[in-house]
C-alpha cells in the first residue's frame, strides 16, 4: 500500500469528524525534504484557521502510528479552485463545467483539449468540445484534467 493511501486511511476519519472533506493526499519531495500534504475542503472553502485545526488534530495520530519512515513535514492546504479532477467525486462535482485536458500521448494529433464535461464513470469521461463534437477519453490517458477558471 502506498504512503498516501496509508495516511489517508489514518487521517480521513479525523478530518471528517472535524467537518471537512479530505480531497487529496500527496507525499512528495520538495527542495530535498519530504512533505505530506492533506488537501481539505468544506462548503464555502477553507482558511488558515481550518488548516491549522486539521493539522493539530492529525499530527499527534500520525506521530503515534508512525506510518512514514523518513523525516517529513506535515502540510494542510486548500485544494484551490483549479484543483485537478482525480477522483470520481471530482468529476461529479464538475459535471457541466468547462475543463481542460492534457494527455500523455496525442489523440487526433493533439495533446490538449477543452470542453464541457458531459459524463464520467470509473474509467472514462466525455467532453463536448468547443467545436460541438463529443469526445470520450480514458482517464488513464489523461495526465491532467482541471477546471477552466474565467475571471
C-alpha atoms as an extended CHARMM CRD file, in Angstrom:
* protein
*
       151  EXT
         1         1  UNK       CA              0.0000000000        0.0000000000        0.0000000000  PROA      1               0.0000000000
         2         2  UNK       CA              1.3050000000        3.4820000000       -0.9100000000  PROA      2               0.0000000000
         3         3  UNK       CA              2.2600000000        6.0030000000        1.7600000000  PROA      3               0.0000000000
         4         4  UNK       CA             -0.5430000000        8.3360000000        0.6800000000  PROA      4               0.0000000000
         5         5  UNK       CA             -3.1350000000        5.5600000000        0.9890000000  PROA      5               0.0000000000
         6         6  UNK       CA             -1.9450000000        4.6160000000        4.4800000000  PROA      6               0.0000000000
         7         7  UNK       CA             -2.0140000000        8.2290000000        5.6290000000  PROA      7               0.0000000000
         8         8  UNK       CA             -5.4240000000        8.7910000000        4.0440000000  PROA      8               0.0000000000
         9         9  UNK       CA             -6.8560000000        5.8250000000        5.9590000000  PROA      9               0.0000000000
        10        10  UNK       CA             -5.4710000000        7.1980000000        9.2070000000  PROA      10              0.0000000000
        11        11  UNK       CA             -6.4540000000       10.8410000000        8.6990000000  PROA      11              0.0000000000
        12        12  UNK       CA             -9.7470000000       10.6850000000        6.7800000000  PROA      12              0.0000000000
        13        13  UNK       CA            -11.9570000000        9.8060000000        9.7840000000  PROA      13              0.0000000000
        14        14  UNK       CA            -10.3230000000       12.5210000000       11.9110000000  PROA      14              0.0000000000
        15        15  UNK       CA            -10.7660000000       15.1130000000        9.1760000000  PROA      15              0.0000000000
        16        16  UNK       CA            -14.3830000000       14.0640000000        8.5660000000  PROA      16              0.0000000000
        17        17  UNK       CA            -15.1520000000       14.2800000000       12.3060000000  PROA      17              0.0000000000
        18        18  UNK       CA            -13.9490000000       17.8890000000       12.1970000000  PROA      18              0.0000000000
        19        19  UNK       CA            -16.4220000000       18.6220000000        9.3740000000  PROA      19              0.0000000000
        20        20  UNK       CA            -14.0620000000       18.7060000000        6.4080000000  PROA      20              0.0000000000
        21        21  UNK       CA            -13.7400000000       16.6830000000        3.2230000000  PROA      21              0.0000000000
        22        22  UNK       CA            -10.3430000000       15.1160000000        2.5510000000  PROA      22              0.0000000000
        23        23  UNK       CA             -9.8840000000       15.8930000000       -1.1270000000  PROA      23              0.0000000000
        24        24  UNK       CA             -6.4160000000       14.5110000000       -1.7670000000  PROA      24              0.0000000000
        25        25  UNK       CA             -3.1510000000       13.4330000000       -0.1370000000  PROA      25              0.0000000000
        26        26  UNK       CA              0.3210000000       13.9980000000       -1.5780000000  PROA      26              0.0000000000
        27        27  UNK       CA              3.7030000000       12.7900000000       -0.3470000000  PROA      27              0.0000000000
        28        28  UNK       CA              6.4280000000       14.4650000000       -2.4020000000  PROA      28              0.0000000000
        29        29  UNK       CA              9.9910000000       15.6310000000       -2.0850000000  PROA      29              0.0000000000
        30        30  UNK       CA             10.2780000000       19.4190000000       -2.2410000000  PROA      30              0.0000000000
        31        31  UNK       CA             13.6830000000       21.0980000000       -2.0680000000  PROA      31              0.0000000000
        32        32  UNK       CA             15.2290000000       17.8990000000       -0.7040000000  PROA      32              0.0000000000
        33        33  UNK       CA             12.6340000000       17.4770000000        2.0810000000  PROA      33              0.0000000000
        34        34  UNK       CA              9.6710000000       15.0920000000        2.2020000000  PROA      34              0.0000000000
        35        35  UNK       CA              6.2940000000       16.8300000000        2.5830000000  PROA      35              0.0000000000
        36        36  UNK       CA              2.9920000000       15.1170000000        3.3990000000  PROA      36              0.0000000000
        37        37  UNK       CA              0.0920000000       17.3450000000        2.3520000000  PROA      37              0.0000000000
        38        38  UNK       CA             -3.5750000000       16.8520000000        3.1160000000  PROA      38              0.0000000000
        39        39  UNK       CA             -5.8890000000       18.8840000000        0.8860000000  PROA      39              0.0000000000
        40        40  UNK       CA             -9.1560000000       19.6650000000        2.6620000000  PROA      40              0.0000000000
        41        41  UNK       CA            -12.3720000000       21.3960000000        1.6860000000  PROA      41              0.0000000000
        42        42  UNK       CA            -15.7120000000       22.4210000000        3.1480000000  PROA      42              0.0000000000
        43        43  UNK       CA            -18.6900000000       24.3870000000        1.8260000000  PROA      43              0.0000000000
        44        44  UNK       CA            -17.5750000000       27.9910000000        1.4930000000  PROA      44              0.0000000000
        45        45  UNK       CA            -13.9080000000       26.9880000000        1.3170000000  PROA      45              0.0000000000
        46        46  UNK       CA            -11.1900000000       26.7130000000        3.9370000000  PROA      46              0.0000000000
        47        47  UNK       CA             -8.9240000000       29.2950000000        5.5370000000  PROA      47              0.0000000000
        48        48  UNK       CA             -5.6820000000       29.1710000000        7.5010000000  PROA      48              0.0000000000
        49        49  UNK       CA             -7.5300000000       28.5040000000       10.7750000000  PROA      49              0.0000000000
        50        50  UNK       CA             -9.1830000000       25.4280000000        9.2450000000  PROA      50              0.0000000000
        51        51  UNK       CA             -5.8000000000       24.1430000000        8.0580000000  PROA      51              0.0000000000
        52        52  UNK       CA             -4.2740000000       24.6790000000       11.4910000000  PROA      52              0.0000000000
        53        53  UNK       CA             -7.2000000000       22.9240000000       13.1990000000  PROA      53              0.0000000000
        54        54  UNK       CA             -6.8180000000       19.8560000000       10.9890000000  PROA      54              0.0000000000
        55        55  UNK       CA             -3.0360000000       19.8250000000       11.3560000000  PROA      55              0.0000000000
        56        56  UNK       CA             -3.2680000000       19.8970000000       15.1650000000  PROA      56              0.0000000000
        57        57  UNK       CA             -5.7680000000       17.0170000000       15.1330000000  PROA      57              0.0000000000
        58        58  UNK       CA             -3.9400000000       14.8020000000       12.6220000000  PROA      58              0.0000000000
        59        59  UNK       CA             -0.3070000000       15.3280000000       13.6430000000  PROA      59              0.0000000000
        60        60  UNK       CA             -0.3800000000       13.5100000000       17.0190000000  PROA      60              0.0000000000
        61        61  UNK       CA             -2.1280000000       10.4910000000       15.4900000000  PROA      61              0.0000000000
        62        62  UNK       CA              0.4220000000       10.2850000000       12.6710000000  PROA      62              0.0000000000
        63        63  UNK       CA              3.2350000000       10.6470000000       15.2010000000  PROA      63              0.0000000000
        64        64  UNK       CA              1.7800000000        7.8160000000       17.2820000000  PROA      64              0.0000000000
        65        65  UNK       CA              1.1990000000        5.4270000000       14.3780000000  PROA      65              0.0000000000
        66        66  UNK       CA              4.4210000000        6.4510000000       12.6060000000  PROA      66              0.0000000000
        67        67  UNK       CA              3.4440000000        5.2970000000        9.0540000000  PROA      67              0.0000000000
        68        68  UNK       CA              6.2700000000        7.1730000000        7.3090000000  PROA      68              0.0000000000
        69        69  UNK       CA              9.9120000000        6.1590000000        7.6980000000  PROA      69              0.0000000000
        70        70  UNK       CA             11.8160000000        9.2450000000        6.5010000000  PROA      70              0.0000000000
        71        71  UNK       CA             11.5730000000       12.5890000000        8.2900000000  PROA      71              0.0000000000
        72        72  UNK       CA              8.8150000000       14.7070000000        6.7150000000  PROA      72              0.0000000000
        73        73  UNK       CA              6.9190000000       17.9490000000        7.1390000000  PROA      73              0.0000000000
        74        74  UNK       CA              3.1290000000       17.9210000000        7.5430000000  PROA      74              0.0000000000
        75        75  UNK       CA              1.1280000000       20.4020000000        5.4980000000  PROA      75              0.0000000000
        76        76  UNK       CA             -2.6230000000       21.0070000000        5.3120000000  PROA      76              0.0000000000
        77        77  UNK       CA             -3.9400000000       23.0850000000        2.4360000000  PROA      77              0.0000000000
        78        78  UNK       CA             -6.9740000000       24.1590000000        0.4810000000  PROA      78              0.0000000000
        79        79  UNK       CA             -7.1690000000       22.3610000000       -2.8540000000  PROA      79              0.0000000000
        80        80  UNK       CA             -7.7220000000       25.6570000000       -4.7090000000  PROA      80              0.0000000000
        81        81  UNK       CA            -10.4060000000       26.4890000000       -7.2360000000  PROA      81              0.0000000000
        82        82  UNK       CA             -8.4620000000       24.9850000000      -10.1240000000  PROA      82              0.0000000000
        83        83  UNK       CA             -7.6090000000       21.7140000000       -8.4300000000  PROA      83              0.0000000000
        84        84  UNK       CA             -7.2140000000       18.7760000000      -10.8060000000  PROA      84              0.0000000000
        85        85  UNK       CA            -10.0050000000       16.2530000000      -11.1650000000  PROA      85              0.0000000000
        86        86  UNK       CA             -8.6370000000       12.9910000000       -9.7660000000  PROA      86              0.0000000000
        87        87  UNK       CA            -11.4300000000       11.0720000000       -8.0840000000  PROA      87              0.0000000000
        88        88  UNK       CA            -14.8800000000       10.2110000000       -9.3610000000  PROA      88              0.0000000000
        89        89  UNK       CA            -16.4770000000       12.6870000000       -6.9500000000  PROA      89              0.0000000000
        90        90  UNK       CA            -14.3280000000       15.4670000000       -8.5030000000  PROA      90              0.0000000000
        91        91  UNK       CA            -15.7930000000       14.6720000000      -11.9180000000  PROA      91              0.0000000000
        92        92  UNK       CA            -19.3110000000       14.5560000000      -10.4860000000  PROA      92              0.0000000000
        93        93  UNK       CA            -18.8960000000       17.9840000000       -8.8560000000  PROA      93              0.0000000000
        94        94  UNK       CA            -17.6730000000       19.4970000000      -12.1410000000  PROA      94              0.0000000000
        95        95  UNK       CA            -20.3470000000       17.9960000000      -14.3930000000  PROA      95              0.0000000000
        96        96  UNK       CA            -21.4720000000       20.6480000000      -16.9070000000  PROA      96              0.0000000000
        97        97  UNK       CA            -18.3840000000       22.7900000000      -16.2990000000  PROA      97              0.0000000000
        98        98  UNK       CA            -15.6470000000       23.6520000000      -18.7740000000  PROA      98              0.0000000000
        99        99  UNK       CA            -12.4630000000       21.6480000000      -18.2420000000  PROA      99              0.0000000000
       100       100  UNK       CA             -9.0970000000       21.3690000000      -19.9340000000  PROA      100             0.0000000000
       101       101  UNK       CA             -7.4280000000       18.0260000000      -20.5720000000  PROA      101             0.0000000000
       102       102  UNK       CA             -3.7480000000       17.3310000000      -21.1280000000  PROA      102             0.0000000000
       103       103  UNK       CA             -2.9750000000       13.8570000000      -22.4490000000  PROA      103             0.0000000000
       104       104  UNK       CA              0.1480000000       11.7440000000      -22.0980000000  PROA      104             0.0000000000
       105       105  UNK       CA              0.0690000000       10.9190000000      -25.8120000000  PROA      105             0.0000000000
       106       106  UNK       CA             -1.6030000000       12.7230000000      -28.7200000000  PROA      106             0.0000000000
       107       107  UNK       CA             -5.0890000000       11.8390000000      -29.9360000000  PROA      107             0.0000000000
       108       108  UNK       CA             -6.2020000000       13.2640000000      -33.2710000000  PROA      108             0.0000000000
       109       109  UNK       CA             -2.7140000000       14.8580000000      -33.4100000000  PROA      109             0.0000000000
       110       110  UNK       CA             -3.4010000000       16.9070000000      -30.2500000000  PROA      110             0.0000000000
       111       111  UNK       CA             -2.4160000000       16.5320000000      -26.6020000000  PROA      111             0.0000000000
       112       112  UNK       CA             -4.7030000000       19.2560000000      -25.2060000000  PROA      112             0.0000000000
       113       113  UNK       CA             -8.4750000000       19.5710000000      -25.3610000000  PROA      113             0.0000000000
       114       114  UNK       CA            -11.0340000000       21.8880000000      -23.7810000000  PROA      114             0.0000000000
       115       115  UNK       CA            -14.7530000000       21.2870000000      -23.4650000000  PROA      115             0.0000000000
       116       116  UNK       CA            -17.7860000000       20.8780000000      -21.2550000000  PROA      116             0.0000000000
       117       117  UNK       CA            -17.7510000000       17.7950000000      -19.0270000000  PROA      117             0.0000000000
       118       118  UNK       CA            -20.7720000000       15.7200000000      -20.0890000000  PROA      118             0.0000000000
       119       119  UNK       CA            -20.3420000000       12.4460000000      -18.2080000000  PROA      119             0.0000000000
       120       120  UNK       CA            -17.8440000000       10.3270000000      -16.3170000000  PROA      120             0.0000000000
       121       121  UNK       CA            -17.5910000000        6.8110000000      -14.9630000000  PROA      121             0.0000000000
       122       122  UNK       CA            -14.7470000000        4.9840000000      -13.2450000000  PROA      122             0.0000000000
       123       123  UNK       CA            -12.6220000000        4.6740000000      -16.3880000000  PROA      123             0.0000000000
       124       124  UNK       CA            -13.8060000000        7.2870000000      -18.9210000000  PROA      124             0.0000000000
       125       125  UNK       CA            -15.1450000000       10.8170000000      -19.2450000000  PROA      125             0.0000000000
       126       126  UNK       CA            -16.8600000000       12.6220000000      -22.0940000000  PROA      126             0.0000000000
       127       127  UNK       CA            -16.3690000000       16.2210000000      -23.1720000000  PROA      127             0.0000000000
       128       128  UNK       CA            -18.4230000000       18.2960000000      -25.5420000000  PROA      128             0.0000000000
       129       129  UNK       CA            -15.5840000000       20.0610000000      -27.3190000000  PROA      129             0.0000000000
       130       130  UNK       CA            -15.7660000000       23.7170000000      -28.2640000000  PROA      130             0.0000000000
       131       131  UNK       CA            -16.4700000000       22.7120000000      -31.8900000000  PROA      131             0.0000000000
       132       132  UNK       CA            -19.5820000000       20.7990000000      -30.7270000000  PROA      132             0.0000000000
       133       133  UNK       CA            -18.0920000000       17.3090000000      -31.1210000000  PROA      133             0.0000000000
       134       134  UNK       CA            -18.3710000000       14.8570000000      -28.2250000000  PROA      134             0.0000000000
       135       135  UNK       CA            -15.1710000000       13.0130000000      -27.3890000000  PROA      135             0.0000000000
       136       136  UNK       CA            -14.6370000000       10.1670000000      -24.9190000000  PROA      136             0.0000000000
       137       137  UNK       CA            -11.3340000000        9.9690000000      -23.0450000000  PROA      137             0.0000000000
       138       138  UNK       CA             -9.8560000000        7.1840000000      -20.9530000000  PROA      138             0.0000000000
       139       139  UNK       CA             -8.9670000000        8.5660000000      -17.5120000000  PROA      139             0.0000000000
       140       140  UNK       CA             -5.6860000000        6.6380000000      -17.5960000000  PROA      140             0.0000000000
       141       141  UNK       CA             -4.6870000000        8.5590000000      -20.7610000000  PROA      141             0.0000000000
       142       142  UNK       CA             -5.1380000000       11.9730000000      -19.1270000000  PROA      142             0.0000000000
       143       143  UNK       CA             -2.0730000000       13.4850000000      -17.4820000000  PROA      143             0.0000000000
       144       144  UNK       CA             -4.1530000000       16.3560000000      -16.1210000000  PROA      144             0.0000000000
       145       145  UNK       CA             -7.8300000000       17.3020000000      -16.0700000000  PROA      145             0.0000000000
       146       146  UNK       CA             -8.6250000000       20.6270000000      -14.4640000000  PROA      146             0.0000000000
       147       147  UNK       CA            -11.4530000000       23.1680000000      -14.4790000000  PROA      147             0.0000000000
       148       148  UNK       CA            -11.1320000000       26.2150000000      -16.6870000000  PROA      148             0.0000000000
       149       149  UNK       CA            -11.2840000000       29.3100000000      -14.4970000000  PROA      149             0.0000000000
       150       150  UNK       CA            -12.5020000000       32.5190000000      -16.0890000000  PROA      150             0.0000000000
       151       151  UNK       CA            -12.3330000000       35.8540000000      -14.3300000000  PROA      151             0.0000000000
